[in-house]
Coordinates of C-alpha atoms and ligand atoms in Angstrom, one line a residue:
X236 CA 52.3 15.5 -45.9
X237 CA 49.4 13.3 -44.9
X238 CA 49.4 12.2 -41.2
X239 CA 47.1 9.7 -39.5
X240 CA 46.5 10.8 -35.8
X241 CA 45.4 8.5 -33.0
X242 CA 44.0 9.6 -29.7
X243 CA 43.1 7.4 -26.7
X244 CA 44.3 9.3 -23.6
X245 CA 41.0 9.1 -21.8
X246 CA 37.4 8.2 -22.8
X247 CA 37.4 9.1 -26.5
X248 CA 38.8 6.7 -29.2
X249 CA 39.7 8.9 -32.2
X250 CA 41.5 8.7 -35.5
X251 CA 41.9 11.5 -38.0
X252 CA 43.8 12.2 -41.2
X253 CA 45.3 15.7 -41.6
X254 CA 47.3 17.1 -44.5
X255 CA 50.2 19.6 -43.9
X256 CA 49.1 20.4 -40.3
X257 CA 45.8 22.0 -41.0
X258 CA 43.7 20.4 -43.7
X259 CA 41.4 17.9 -42.0
X260 CA 40.4 15.0 -44.4
X261 CA 38.6 13.1 -41.7
X262 CA 38.0 13.4 -37.9
X263 CA 36.3 10.4 -36.3
X264 CA 35.7 10.3 -32.6
X265 CA 34.0 7.5 -30.7
X266 CA 33.0 8.8 -27.3
X267 CA 32.5 6.5 -24.4
X268 CA 30.1 8.8 -22.5
X269 CA 27.3 6.3 -22.4
X270 CA 29.6 3.7 -21.0
X271 CA 30.7 5.8 -18.1
X272 CA 27.6 7.8 -17.3
X273 CA 26.1 5.4 -14.7
X274 CA 29.4 5.7 -12.7
X275 CA 29.4 9.5 -12.8
X276 CA 33.0 9.6 -14.3
X277 CA 35.5 7.6 -16.3
X278 CA 36.2 4.1 -15.2
X279 CA 39.7 3.4 -16.5
X280 CA 39.3 -0.4 -16.9
X281 CA 36.1 0.0 -18.9
X282 CA 37.7 2.8 -21.0
X283 CA 40.6 0.5 -21.9
X284 CA 38.4 -2.4 -22.9
X285 CA 36.3 -0.1 -25.1
X286 CA 39.4 1.4 -26.8
X287 CA 40.6 -2.1 -27.7
X288 CA 37.2 -3.0 -29.2
X289 CA 36.7 0.1 -31.2
X290 CA 40.1 1.4 -32.3
X291 CA 40.3 -0.7 -35.5
X292 CA 36.8 0.3 -36.7
X293 CA 37.5 3.9 -35.9
X294 CA 40.7 3.8 -38.0
X295 CA 38.7 2.2 -40.8
X296 CA 36.1 4.9 -40.6
X297 CA 38.8 7.6 -40.7
X298 CA 40.3 6.1 -43.8
X299 CA 37.0 5.8 -45.5
X300 CA 35.8 9.3 -44.7
X301 CA 39.1 10.7 -46.0
X302 CA 38.9 8.4 -49.0
X303 CA 42.4 7.2 -48.6
X304 CA 44.1 3.9 -47.9
X305 CA 46.9 3.2 -45.4
X306 CA 49.4 3.2 -48.4
X307 CA 48.6 6.9 -48.8
X308 CA 49.6 7.8 -45.2
X309 CA 53.0 9.3 -44.8
X310 CA 53.3 9.1 -41.0
X311 CA 51.5 8.0 -37.9
X312 CA 51.0 10.3 -34.9
X313 CA 49.8 9.3 -31.5
X314 CA 49.0 11.1 -28.2
X315 CA 51.7 9.8 -25.8
X316 CA 50.3 11.5 -22.7
X317 CA 49.3 12.7 -20.2
X318 CA 46.4 10.4 -19.7
X319 CA 45.1 7.2 -18.2
X320 CA 48.0 4.9 -18.5
X321 CA 46.2 1.8 -19.8
X322 CA 44.2 3.8 -22.3
X323 CA 47.3 5.6 -23.5
X324 CA 49.2 2.3 -24.1
X325 CA 46.4 1.0 -26.3
X326 CA 46.7 3.9 -28.7
X327 CA 50.5 4.0 -28.5
X328 CA 50.9 0.3 -29.3
X329 CA 48.3 0.4 -32.1
X330 CA 50.2 3.4 -33.6
X331 CA 53.5 1.7 -33.2
X332 CA 52.3 -1.5 -34.8
X333 CA 50.8 0.4 -37.7
X334 CA 54.0 2.4 -38.3
X335 CA 56.3 -0.6 -38.1
X336 CA 54.1 -2.6 -40.5
X337 CA 53.9 0.2 -43.0
X338 CA 57.5 1.2 -42.5
X339 CA 56.6 4.8 -42.0
X340 CA 57.6 7.3 -39.3
X341 CA 56.0 7.4 -35.9
X342 CA 55.5 10.8 -34.1
X343 CA 54.6 11.1 -30.4
X344 CA 52.5 14.2 -29.5
X345 CA 51.7 15.7 -26.1
X346 CA 47.9 15.8 -25.5
X347 CA 47.9 19.2 -23.7
X348 CA 50.0 20.8 -26.3
X349 CA 47.6 19.4 -28.9
X350 CA 44.7 21.1 -27.2
X351 CA 46.5 24.4 -27.8
X352 CA 47.3 23.5 -31.3
X353 CA 43.6 22.8 -31.9
X354 CA 43.0 26.6 -31.6
X355 CA 46.0 27.3 -33.9
X356 CA 44.9 24.9 -36.6
X357 CA 41.4 26.5 -36.6
X358 CA 42.8 29.9 -37.5
X359 CA 45.9 29.6 -39.7
X360 CA 49.4 31.0 -38.9
X361 CA 49.6 31.8 -35.2
X362 CA 49.9 35.3 -33.8
X363 CA 52.9 35.2 -31.5
X364 CA 53.9 35.6 -28.8
X365 CA 50.6 34.6 -27.3
X366 CA 49.1 33.5 -24.0
X367 CA 47.8 29.9 -24.1
X368 CA 45.1 28.5 -21.8
X369 CA 44.2 24.8 -21.6
X370 CA 40.8 24.3 -20.0
X371 CA 39.9 20.7 -20.1
X372 CA 38.6 17.8 -18.0
X373 CA 42.1 16.8 -16.9
X374 CA 44.2 19.9 -17.3
X375 CA 44.2 23.6 -16.4
X376 CA 47.3 25.5 -17.6
X377 CA 48.4 28.9 -18.6
X378 CA 51.4 29.0 -20.9
X379 CA 53.5 31.6 -22.6
X380 CA 53.7 30.6 -26.3
X381 CA 56.6 31.8 -28.3
X382 CA 56.1 29.4 -31.1
X383 CA 54.7 25.9 -31.8
X384 CA 56.6 23.7 -29.4
X385 CA 58.2 26.7 -27.6
X386 CA 56.3 27.2 -24.3
X387 CA 56.7 28.2 -20.8
X388 CA 54.3 27.1 -18.1
X389 CA 53.2 30.1 -16.0
X390 CA 50.2 28.7 -14.2
X391 CA 48.4 25.5 -13.5
X392 CA 45.9 23.9 -11.2
X393 CA 47.2 22.8 -7.8
X394 CA 44.2 20.4 -7.3
X395 CA 41.2 19.7 -9.6
X396 CA 41.1 20.6 -13.3
X397 CA 38.5 23.0 -14.3
X398 CA 36.4 20.5 -16.3
X399 CA 36.7 18.0 -13.4
X400 CA 35.2 20.6 -11.1
X401 CA 32.2 21.0 -13.4
X402 CA 31.8 17.2 -13.5
X403 CA 32.0 16.9 -9.7
X404 CA 29.6 19.8 -9.0
X405 CA 27.2 18.3 -11.6
X406 CA 27.3 15.0 -9.7
X407 CA 26.5 16.8 -6.4
X408 CA 23.4 18.3 -7.8
X409 CA 22.3 15.1 -9.5
X410 CA 23.2 16.0 -13.1
X411 CA 24.7 13.4 -15.5
X412 CA 28.3 13.0 -16.6
X413 CA 29.9 14.9 -18.3
X414 CA 28.8 17.7 -16.1
X415 CA 30.1 20.7 -18.1
X416 CA 27.3 20.8 -20.7
X417 CA 24.6 20.1 -18.2
X418 CA 25.8 22.8 -15.8
X419 CA 25.9 25.2 -18.7
X420 CA 22.3 24.4 -19.7
X421 CA 20.9 24.6 -16.2
X422 CA 22.8 27.8 -15.5
X423 CA 20.8 29.6 -18.3
X424 CA 17.7 29.6 -15.9
X425 CA 19.7 30.3 -12.8
X426 CA 19.7 33.4 -10.5
X427 CA 23.2 34.8 -10.3
X428 CA 22.8 36.6 -7.1
X429 CA 21.6 33.7 -4.9
X430 CA 24.9 32.2 -3.9
X431 CA 28.4 33.7 -3.6
X432 CA 30.9 31.1 -4.6
X433 CA 34.6 31.9 -5.2
X434 CA 37.4 30.0 -6.7
X435 CA 40.6 29.7 -4.7
X436 CA 43.7 31.8 -4.7
X437 CA 47.2 30.3 -4.6
X438 CA 49.6 32.5 -2.7
X439 CA 52.8 31.0 -4.1
X440 CA 51.7 31.9 -7.7
X441 CA 48.7 34.0 -8.4
X442 CA 48.4 32.5 -11.9
X443 CA 47.8 29.0 -10.4
X444 CA 44.3 27.7 -10.1
X445 CA 42.5 25.9 -7.3
X446 CA 39.0 24.5 -7.6
X447 CA 38.8 22.1 -4.7
X448 CA 37.6 24.9 -2.3
X449 CA 34.7 26.0 -4.4
X450 CA 33.7 22.4 -4.9
X451 CA 33.6 22.1 -1.1
X452 CA 31.6 25.3 -0.8
X453 CA 29.0 23.9 -3.1
X454 CA 28.9 20.7 -1.1
X455 CA 28.3 22.5 2.1
X456 CA 25.7 24.7 0.5
X457 CA 23.8 21.7 -0.7
X458 CA 24.1 19.9 2.6
X459 CA 22.2 22.8 4.3
X460 CA 19.4 22.9 1.7
X461 CA 16.1 21.0 1.8
X462 CA 16.1 17.8 -0.3
X463 CA 15.4 16.9 -3.0
X464 CA 16.8 20.0 -4.6
X465 CA 14.3 21.8 -6.8
X466 CA 14.9 22.5 -10.5
X467 CA 15.5 26.2 -9.5
X468 CA 18.0 25.2 -6.8
X469 CA 20.0 23.2 -9.4
X470 CA 19.8 26.1 -11.9
X471 CA 20.9 28.6 -9.2
X472 CA 23.9 26.5 -8.0
X473 CA 24.9 25.8 -11.6
X474 CA 24.8 29.4 -12.5
X475 CA 26.6 30.8 -9.5
X476 CA 29.3 28.0 -9.6
X477 CA 29.9 28.5 -13.4
X478 CA 30.1 32.3 -13.1
X479 CA 32.6 32.0 -10.2
X480 CA 34.9 29.6 -12.0
X481 CA 34.8 31.7 -15.2
X482 CA 35.4 35.0 -13.2
X483 CA 38.5 33.3 -11.9
X484 CA 39.7 32.3 -15.4
X485 CA 39.2 35.9 -16.6
X486 CA 41.0 37.4 -13.6
X487 CA 44.0 35.1 -14.1
X488 CA 44.1 35.6 -17.9
X489 CA 44.0 39.4 -17.3
X490 CA 46.8 39.2 -14.8
X491 CA 48.9 37.0 -17.2
X492 CA 48.3 39.4 -20.0
X493 CA 49.3 42.4 -17.9
X494 CA 52.5 40.7 -17.0
X495 CA 53.6 39.7 -20.5
X496 CA 53.8 41.1 -23.9
X497 CA 51.2 39.0 -25.7
X498 CA 49.5 39.6 -29.0
X499 CA 46.7 37.0 -28.6
X500 CA 45.1 34.4 -26.4
X501 CA 44.9 30.8 -27.7
X502 CA 42.6 28.6 -25.7
X503 CA 41.8 24.9 -25.9
X504 CA 40.1 21.9 -24.1
X505 CA 36.6 20.7 -23.6
X506 CA 35.5 23.6 -21.4
X507 CA 35.9 26.0 -24.4
X508 CA 32.7 24.6 -25.8
X509 CA 30.9 26.7 -23.1
X510 CA 29.1 29.7 -24.7
X511 CA 29.1 31.7 -21.4
X512 CA 32.9 31.3 -21.2
X513 CA 33.3 32.5 -24.8
X514 CA 31.0 35.5 -24.2
X515 CA 32.6 36.5 -20.9
X516 CA 36.2 36.3 -22.1
X517 CA 35.4 38.2 -25.3
X518 CA 33.7 40.9 -23.2
X519 CA 36.5 41.3 -20.7
X520 CA 39.6 40.9 -22.8
X521 CA 40.7 43.4 -25.4
X522 CA 43.2 41.1 -27.0
X523 CA 42.2 38.8 -30.0
X524 CA 41.1 35.4 -28.7
X525 CA 41.5 32.3 -30.9
X526 CA 39.1 29.4 -30.0
X527 CA 39.2 25.9 -31.5
X528 CA 36.5 25.1 -34.0
X529 CA 33.7 23.3 -32.2
X530 CA 34.7 19.9 -33.5
X531 CA 38.2 20.4 -32.1
X532 CA 37.4 21.4 -28.5
X533 CA 36.9 18.0 -27.0
X534 CA 39.4 15.2 -27.3
X535 CA 40.0 14.4 -31.0
X536 CA 42.8 13.1 -33.2
X537 CA 42.8 15.9 -35.7
X538 CA 44.7 18.1 -33.2
X539 CA 47.2 15.2 -32.7
X540 CA 47.8 14.7 -36.5
X541 CA 47.9 18.5 -37.0
X542 CA 50.5 19.1 -34.3
X543 CA 52.6 16.1 -35.4
X544 CA 53.3 17.9 -38.7
X545 CA 55.5 20.3 -36.7
X546 CA 57.4 17.6 -34.8
X547 CA 60.4 15.4 -35.6
X548 CA 59.5 11.7 -36.1
X549 CA 61.1 9.3 -33.7
X550 CA 64.4 7.9 -34.9
X551 CA 63.3 4.4 -33.7
X552 CA 59.9 3.1 -32.8
X553 CA 60.6 3.4 -29.1
X554 CA 57.7 5.6 -27.9
X555 CA 57.7 6.6 -24.3
X556 CA 54.7 7.8 -22.3
X557 CA 54.7 11.4 -21.2
X558 CA 53.2 11.9 -17.8
X559 CA 53.9 15.7 -17.6
X560 CA 53.5 18.6 -19.8
X561 CA 56.7 19.3 -21.8
X562 CA 56.9 23.1 -21.0
X563 CA 60.0 24.5 -19.5
X564 CA 59.3 26.3 -16.2
Ligands
KG4_77 O1 39.3 18.3 -23.4 P1 38.4 17.2 -22.9 O2 37.7 16.4 -23.9 O3 39.1 16.2 -22.0 C1 40.4 16.3 -21.4 O4 41.4 16.3 -22.1 O5 40.4 16.3 -20.1 O6 37.4 17.9 -21.9 C2 36.3 17.2 -21.2 C3 35.8 18.2 -20.2 C4 34.8 17.5 -19.2 O7 35.2 17.8 -17.9 C5 33.5 18.3 -19.5 O8 32.6 18.4 -18.4 C6 34.0 19.6 -20.0 O9 35.2 19.3 -20.8 N1 33.0 20.3 -20.8 C7 32.4 21.5 -20.5 C8 31.5 21.8 -21.5 N2 31.6 20.7 -22.5 C9 32.5 19.9 -22.0 N3 32.6 22.3 -19.4 C10 31.9 23.4 -19.4 N4 30.9 23.7 -20.3 C11 30.7 22.9 -21.4 N5 29.8 23.3 -22.3
ZN78 ZN1 41.9 16.5 -23.7

């Protein structure tokens, strides 16, 4: 079955064609980073306008790269949330119009679930039950995975998402958006013992995350330092912040693994591009860790088209936005 996936939840416009849930025929992503960089974060109105301008050419490129025509597509899949509402609606209406005009099924897919599926589709049949971790710019969740589509949410952020905290700290030290890759680069030259940052604990659920406190600690640290910050200051802050956040992820992953009976860890989202995270997790956890392939870490439509293969098509073309993650608590 050949599915065309469409993704427009935030600042990437993406189309991809995937066969039978795993075979990627094309994976086209048009990133809006340049558009938002001067504002230090995503500006929703600008994101929407760019999605409208670019979505048809992105579809065209996905068809050409896969060497197929729309007649050879069996179903249309689209990310139906969570995301920026205006941005989401553009992808959803585009998908709906395509499906109706071709008279083929329409499948709505949850974006967070798709990030986890990116790791699954990178490695073949899943090893289950597994612990799942979504570490992205908008989401930070730990889930128990019994099967594809069968999840229980066991931890999530109570404030900022992990990638968001990288983006905000980067902005504080004067690094460009998106902050994650820039923090990672600067951290390579940093002194790990200079600052002692710590991510928050959430009493009500020790598997929940909190990154707003560490962000404030960085802010106060910078406030008391001579300006402008030196290159070494930026490297040291980047290094100590990154290490503290990843130490927290490791601790929570370990705790979750101790509490459950998991055979593997599946991990997804933009932060999984970080090499330090990959190294630390593999050093500290004895369980197999399945990462997404590098081209499936950031927002993309291959994970949408891939996951859709495992979902029932809508019985009508009435697609509703999903503002929450669909896991049972
Ligand atoms: O998954 P994604 O494309 O978007 C959401 O669904 O939210 O992730 C984007 C996030 C941004 O916050 C970005 O700073 C972060 O992923 N990111 C990284 C790295 N590359 C991207 N964070 C840490 N280290 C990286 N190398
Ligand atoms: Zn995402």
